[in-house]
Short mmCIF file of C-alpha atoms in Angstrom, two decimals:
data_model
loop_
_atom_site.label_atom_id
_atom_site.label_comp_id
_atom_site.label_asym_id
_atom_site.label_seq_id
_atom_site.Cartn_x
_atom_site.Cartn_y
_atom_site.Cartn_z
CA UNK V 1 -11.67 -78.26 -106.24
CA UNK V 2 -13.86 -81.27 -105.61
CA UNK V 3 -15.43 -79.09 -102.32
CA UNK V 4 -16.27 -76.25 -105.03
CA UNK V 5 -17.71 -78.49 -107.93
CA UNK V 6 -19.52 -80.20 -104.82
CA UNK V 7 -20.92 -77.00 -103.61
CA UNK V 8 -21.80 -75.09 -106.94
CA UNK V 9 -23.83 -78.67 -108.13
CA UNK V 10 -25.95 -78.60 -104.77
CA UNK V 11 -26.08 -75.43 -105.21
CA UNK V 12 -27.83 -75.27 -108.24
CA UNK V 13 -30.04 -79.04 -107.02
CA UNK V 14 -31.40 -77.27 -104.38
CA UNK V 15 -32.46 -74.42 -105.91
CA UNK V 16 -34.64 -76.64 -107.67
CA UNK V 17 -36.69 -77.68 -104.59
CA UNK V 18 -38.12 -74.14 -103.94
CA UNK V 19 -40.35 -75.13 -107.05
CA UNK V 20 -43.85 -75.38 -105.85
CA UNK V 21 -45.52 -78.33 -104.98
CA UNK V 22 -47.26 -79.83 -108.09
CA UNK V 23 -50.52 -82.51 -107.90
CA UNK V 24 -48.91 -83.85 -111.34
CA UNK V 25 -45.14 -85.07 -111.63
CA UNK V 26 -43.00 -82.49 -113.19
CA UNK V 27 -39.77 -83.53 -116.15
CA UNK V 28 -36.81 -81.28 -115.84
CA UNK V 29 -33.73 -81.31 -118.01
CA UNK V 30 -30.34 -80.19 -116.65
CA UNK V 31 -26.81 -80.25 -118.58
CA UNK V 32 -23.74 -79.57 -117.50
CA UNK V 33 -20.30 -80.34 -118.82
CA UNK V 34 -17.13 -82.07 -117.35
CA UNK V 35 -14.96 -85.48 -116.22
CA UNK V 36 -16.69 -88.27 -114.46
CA UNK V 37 -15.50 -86.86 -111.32
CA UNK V 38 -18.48 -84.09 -112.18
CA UNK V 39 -20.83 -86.74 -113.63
CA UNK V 40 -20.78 -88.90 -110.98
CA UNK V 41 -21.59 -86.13 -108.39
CA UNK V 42 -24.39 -84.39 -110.24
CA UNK V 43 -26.01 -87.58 -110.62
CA UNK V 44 -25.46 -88.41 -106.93
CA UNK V 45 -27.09 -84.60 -106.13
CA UNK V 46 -29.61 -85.54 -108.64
CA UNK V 47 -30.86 -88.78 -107.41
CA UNK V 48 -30.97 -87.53 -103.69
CA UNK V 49 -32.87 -84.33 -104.95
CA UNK V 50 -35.33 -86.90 -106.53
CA UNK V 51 -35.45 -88.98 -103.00
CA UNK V 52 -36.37 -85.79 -101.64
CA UNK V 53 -39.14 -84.66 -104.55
CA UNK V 54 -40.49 -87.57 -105.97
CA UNK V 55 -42.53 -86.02 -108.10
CA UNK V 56 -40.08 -83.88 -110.14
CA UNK V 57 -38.33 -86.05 -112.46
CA UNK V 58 -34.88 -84.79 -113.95
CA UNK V 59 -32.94 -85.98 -117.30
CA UNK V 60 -29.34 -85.46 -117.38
CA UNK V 61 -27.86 -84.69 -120.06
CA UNK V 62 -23.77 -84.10 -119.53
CA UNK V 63 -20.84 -83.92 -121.73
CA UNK V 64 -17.36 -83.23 -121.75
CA UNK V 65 -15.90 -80.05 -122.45
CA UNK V 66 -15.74 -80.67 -126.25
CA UNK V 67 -18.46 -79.31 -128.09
CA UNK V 68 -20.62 -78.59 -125.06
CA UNK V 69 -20.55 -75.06 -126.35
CA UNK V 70 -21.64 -76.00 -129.31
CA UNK V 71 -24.23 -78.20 -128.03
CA UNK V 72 -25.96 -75.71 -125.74
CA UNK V 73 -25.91 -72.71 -128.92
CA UNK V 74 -27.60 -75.50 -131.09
CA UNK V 75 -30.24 -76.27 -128.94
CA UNK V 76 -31.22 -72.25 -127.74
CA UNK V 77 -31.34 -71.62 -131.07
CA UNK V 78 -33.35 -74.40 -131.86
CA UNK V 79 -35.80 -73.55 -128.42
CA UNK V 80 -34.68 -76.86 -127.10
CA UNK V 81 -32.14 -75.78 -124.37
CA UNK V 82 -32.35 -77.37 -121.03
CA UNK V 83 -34.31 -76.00 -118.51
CA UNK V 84 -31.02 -76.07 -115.95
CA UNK V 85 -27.77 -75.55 -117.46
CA UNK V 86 -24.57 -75.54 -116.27
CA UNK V 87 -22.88 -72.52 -118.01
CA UNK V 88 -19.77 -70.91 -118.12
CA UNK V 89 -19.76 -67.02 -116.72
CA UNK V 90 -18.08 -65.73 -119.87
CA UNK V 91 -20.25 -67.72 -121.99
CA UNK V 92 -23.44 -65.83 -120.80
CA UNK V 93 -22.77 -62.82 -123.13
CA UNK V 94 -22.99 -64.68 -126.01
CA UNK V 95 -26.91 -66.28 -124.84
CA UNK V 96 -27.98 -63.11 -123.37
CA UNK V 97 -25.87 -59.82 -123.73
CA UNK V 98 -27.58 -58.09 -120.60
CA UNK V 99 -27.20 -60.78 -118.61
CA UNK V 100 -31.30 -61.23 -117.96
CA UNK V 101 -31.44 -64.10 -120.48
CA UNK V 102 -30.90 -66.59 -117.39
CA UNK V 103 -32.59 -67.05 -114.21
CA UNK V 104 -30.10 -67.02 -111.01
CA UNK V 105 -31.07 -70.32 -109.18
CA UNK V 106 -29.13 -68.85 -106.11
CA UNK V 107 -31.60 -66.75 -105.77
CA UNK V 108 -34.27 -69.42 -104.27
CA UNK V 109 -31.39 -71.01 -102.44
CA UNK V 110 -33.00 -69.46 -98.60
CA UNK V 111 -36.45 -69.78 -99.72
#
């Protein structure tokens, strides 16, 4: 399990660093939800992504699993969402019924 949390946060990290290079530093905020087992690993991906792109700054915000739903419906309602979320896949109907609502960071994973 830890292999699989590992992979889908680095996952989602690194598709961060296809952003372009900016002249100006960039702020990012990314949520996610679970136990400090989760926390402490996204942070960990987080700080070496910011070793690695000094000039993208990213804001966690994390929760546990209470109210996290909640949380995220608030703020897209309210046009204050993150701009990386951790989501759950039967969750996505609910922010976007076809699905195009979200953008894939997998896809920029090879570029």
């Amino acid at each position: 399990m830890k292999n699989v949390l590992l992979s889908a946060v680095i996952s989602a990290t690194l598709g961060l660093t296809a952003l372009p290079s900016m002249a100006k530093d960039v702020d990012l905020r990314m949520s996610w939800w679970g136990g400090n087992g989760r926390h402490q690993v996204t942070l960990k991906a987080l700080e070496e992504f910011h070793k690695q792109h000094p000039d993208i700054n990213v804001k966690a915000e994390y929760t546990g699993w209470d109210g996290h739903l909640s949380r995220l419906t608030t703020q897209i309602a309210g046009g204050t969402e993150p701009d990386v979320m951790q989501t759950n896949w039967n969750w996505l109907p609910i922010f976007s019924k076809n699905g195009e609502g979200f953008y894939d960071l997998n896809t920029l994973k090879d570029e």
